[in-house]
Amino acid sequence: MSTTATTTSPENEATILARVLGNEQGDLSPEMARHILGLGFSDRDQARMQDLASRNQEDKLSNAEKDEMIAFSKAGTLLSILKSKARRALGVKLELRNS
């Protein structure tokens, strides 16, 4: 009995969502790529993330707030990955600033 091993990279949320938003290969249309590049956290969410981060540094978060902070972090990471895919789909290079 022979078994065939398939070597594929593991699926992650960004890869799966890119397929949902694009085609089977995860390629984004120019329209979808431009839409993704326009997405971001609302002012309210940014203020909440800042509050959570500040209070976390002081070790003053409840367990539920720690979970919320982690959820924001995961959402931000996913959005960053999708924006990277969108820039690649449009052939846009990210300009790095000198600090």
PDB file of C-alpha atoms in Angstrom:
ATOM      1  CA  MET A   1       0.000   0.000   0.000  1.00  0.00           C
ATOM      2  CA  SER A   2       1.541   3.266  -1.072  1.00  0.00           C
ATOM      3  CA  THR A   3       0.826   6.639   0.414  1.00  0.00           C
ATOM      4  CA  THR A   4       1.402   9.922  -1.319  1.00  0.00           C
ATOM      5  CA  ALA A   5       2.608  12.826   0.747  1.00  0.00           C
ATOM      6  CA  THR A   6       1.424  16.225  -0.290  1.00  0.00           C
ATOM      7  CA  THR A   7       3.717  19.086   0.491  1.00  0.00           C
ATOM      8  CA  THR A   8       1.643  22.194   0.859  1.00  0.00           C
ATOM      9  CA  SER A   9       2.147  25.090   3.160  1.00  0.00           C
ATOM     10  CA  PRO A  10      -0.230  25.230   6.098  1.00  0.00           C
ATOM     11  CA  GLU A  11      -3.298  27.394   5.721  1.00  0.00           C
ATOM     12  CA  ASN A  12      -3.573  30.536   7.775  1.00  0.00           C
ATOM     13  CA  GLU A  13      -6.314  33.110   8.202  1.00  0.00           C
ATOM     14  CA  ALA A  14      -4.723  35.559   5.761  1.00  0.00           C
ATOM     15  CA  THR A  15      -4.349  32.958   3.007  1.00  0.00           C
ATOM     16  CA  ILE A  16      -7.907  31.717   3.429  1.00  0.00           C
ATOM     17  CA  LEU A  17      -9.349  35.224   3.537  1.00  0.00           C
ATOM     18  CA  ALA A  18      -7.327  36.276   0.475  1.00  0.00           C
ATOM     19  CA  ARG A  19      -8.970  33.402  -1.425  1.00  0.00           C
ATOM     20  CA  VAL A  20     -12.397  34.528  -0.221  1.00  0.00           C
ATOM     21  CA  LEU A  21     -11.689  38.084  -1.370  1.00  0.00           C
ATOM     22  CA  GLY A  22      -9.868  37.122  -4.546  1.00  0.00           C
ATOM     23  CA  ASN A  23      -9.718  34.007  -6.638  1.00  0.00           C
ATOM     24  CA  GLU A  24      -8.807  30.408  -5.806  1.00  0.00           C
ATOM     25  CA  GLN A  25      -5.099  31.265  -5.821  1.00  0.00           C
ATOM     26  CA  GLY A  26      -5.645  34.229  -3.501  1.00  0.00           C
ATOM     27  CA  ASP A  27      -4.954  36.791  -6.217  1.00  0.00           C
ATOM     28  CA  LEU A  28      -6.796  40.032  -5.571  1.00  0.00           C
ATOM     29  CA  SER A  29      -8.471  42.034  -8.315  1.00  0.00           C
ATOM     30  CA  PRO A  30      -7.227  45.623  -8.619  1.00  0.00           C
ATOM     31  CA  GLU A  31     -10.580  46.856  -7.305  1.00  0.00           C
ATOM     32  CA  MET A  32     -10.443  44.602  -4.236  1.00  0.00           C
ATOM     33  CA  ALA A  33      -6.784  45.470  -3.639  1.00  0.00           C
ATOM     34  CA  ARG A  34      -7.586  49.205  -3.660  1.00  0.00           C
ATOM     35  CA  HIS A  35     -10.516  48.596  -1.296  1.00  0.00           C
ATOM     36  CA  ILE A  36      -8.315  46.666   1.151  1.00  0.00           C
ATOM     37  CA  LEU A  37      -5.679  49.412   1.093  1.00  0.00           C
ATOM     38  CA  GLY A  38      -8.383  51.862   2.191  1.00  0.00           C
ATOM     39  CA  LEU A  39      -9.368  49.801   5.237  1.00  0.00           C
ATOM     40  CA  GLY A  40      -8.265  50.636   8.734  1.00  0.00           C
ATOM     41  CA  PHE A  41      -9.299  50.817  12.346  1.00  0.00           C
ATOM     42  CA  SER A  42     -11.814  53.483  13.326  1.00  0.00           C
ATOM     43  CA  ASP A  43     -10.826  56.320  15.641  1.00  0.00           C
ATOM     44  CA  ARG A  44     -12.841  54.601  18.374  1.00  0.00           C
ATOM     45  CA  ASP A  45     -10.965  51.321  17.922  1.00  0.00           C
ATOM     46  CA  GLN A  46      -7.606  53.121  17.832  1.00  0.00           C
ATOM     47  CA  ALA A  47      -8.443  54.882  21.092  1.00  0.00           C
ATOM     48  CA  ARG A  48      -9.482  51.566  22.646  1.00  0.00           C
ATOM     49  CA  MET A  49      -6.255  49.883  21.532  1.00  0.00           C
ATOM     50  CA  GLN A  50      -4.220  52.763  22.983  1.00  0.00           C
ATOM     51  CA  ASP A  51      -6.113  52.506  26.283  1.00  0.00           C
ATOM     52  CA  LEU A  52      -5.600  48.746  26.468  1.00  0.00           C
ATOM     53  CA  ALA A  53      -1.899  49.044  25.607  1.00  0.00           C
ATOM     54  CA  SER A  54      -1.320  51.754  28.226  1.00  0.00           C
ATOM     55  CA  ARG A  55      -3.143  49.901  30.966  1.00  0.00           C
ATOM     56  CA  ASN A  56      -1.432  46.651  29.986  1.00  0.00           C
ATOM     57  CA  GLN A  57       1.957  48.258  30.612  1.00  0.00           C
ATOM     58  CA  GLU A  58       0.737  49.012  34.127  1.00  0.00           C
ATOM     59  CA  ASP A  59      -0.570  45.427  34.483  1.00  0.00           C
ATOM     60  CA  LYS A  60      -4.113  46.730  35.021  1.00  0.00           C
ATOM     61  CA  LEU A  61      -6.101  44.660  32.498  1.00  0.00           C
ATOM     62  CA  SER A  62      -8.736  42.093  33.341  1.00  0.00           C
ATOM     63  CA  ASN A  63      -8.517  38.725  31.593  1.00  0.00           C
ATOM     64  CA  ALA A  64     -11.326  39.787  29.245  1.00  0.00           C
ATOM     65  CA  GLU A  65      -9.424  42.974  28.361  1.00  0.00           C
ATOM     66  CA  LYS A  66      -6.257  40.975  27.729  1.00  0.00           C
ATOM     67  CA  ASP A  67      -8.240  38.768  25.340  1.00  0.00           C
ATOM     68  CA  GLU A  68      -9.606  41.890  23.632  1.00  0.00           C
ATOM     69  CA  MET A  69      -6.092  43.312  23.263  1.00  0.00           C
ATOM     70  CA  ILE A  70      -4.917  40.035  21.700  1.00  0.00           C
ATOM     71  CA  ALA A  71      -7.919  40.073  19.334  1.00  0.00           C
ATOM     72  CA  PHE A  72      -7.037  43.607  18.194  1.00  0.00           C
ATOM     73  CA  SER A  73      -3.448  42.483  17.660  1.00  0.00           C
ATOM     74  CA  LYS A  74      -4.493  39.499  15.541  1.00  0.00           C
ATOM     75  CA  ALA A  75      -6.900  41.637  13.514  1.00  0.00           C
ATOM     76  CA  GLY A  76      -4.154  44.204  12.922  1.00  0.00           C
ATOM     77  CA  THR A  77      -1.719  41.531  11.829  1.00  0.00           C
ATOM     78  CA  LEU A  78      -4.268  40.037   9.444  1.00  0.00           C
ATOM     79  CA  LEU A  79      -5.057  43.474   8.006  1.00  0.00           C
ATOM     80  CA  SER A  80      -1.336  44.154   7.526  1.00  0.00           C
ATOM     81  CA  ILE A  81      -0.882  40.883   5.653  1.00  0.00           C
ATOM     82  CA  LEU A  82      -3.895  41.584   3.438  1.00  0.00           C
ATOM     83  CA  LYS A  83      -2.609  45.094   2.707  1.00  0.00           C
ATOM     84  CA  SER A  84       0.750  43.615   1.750  1.00  0.00           C
ATOM     85  CA  LYS A  85      -0.993  41.227  -0.641  1.00  0.00           C
ATOM     86  CA  ALA A  86      -2.984  44.165  -2.021  1.00  0.00           C
ATOM     87  CA  ARG A  87       0.159  46.239  -2.621  1.00  0.00           C
ATOM     88  CA  ARG A  88       1.747  43.281  -4.397  1.00  0.00           C
ATOM     89  CA  ALA A  89      -1.377  42.827  -6.543  1.00  0.00           C
ATOM     90  CA  LEU A  90      -1.146  46.483  -7.587  1.00  0.00           C
ATOM     91  CA  GLY A  91       2.637  46.515  -7.925  1.00  0.00           C
ATOM     92  CA  VAL A  92       2.930  49.195  -5.247  1.00  0.00           C
ATOM     93  CA  LYS A  93       6.173  49.412  -3.324  1.00  0.00           C
ATOM     94  CA  LEU A  94       6.051  50.542   0.276  1.00  0.00           C
ATOM     95  CA  GLU A  95       8.192  53.623   0.795  1.00  0.00           C
ATOM     96  CA  LEU A  96      10.273  53.315   3.933  1.00  0.00           C
ATOM     97  CA  ARG A  97      10.891  56.411   5.989  1.00  0.00           C
ATOM     98  CA  ASN A  98      14.239  57.253   7.496  1.00  0.00           C
ATOM     99  CA  SER A  99      14.017  57.493  11.269  1.00  0.00           C
TER     100      SER A  99
END
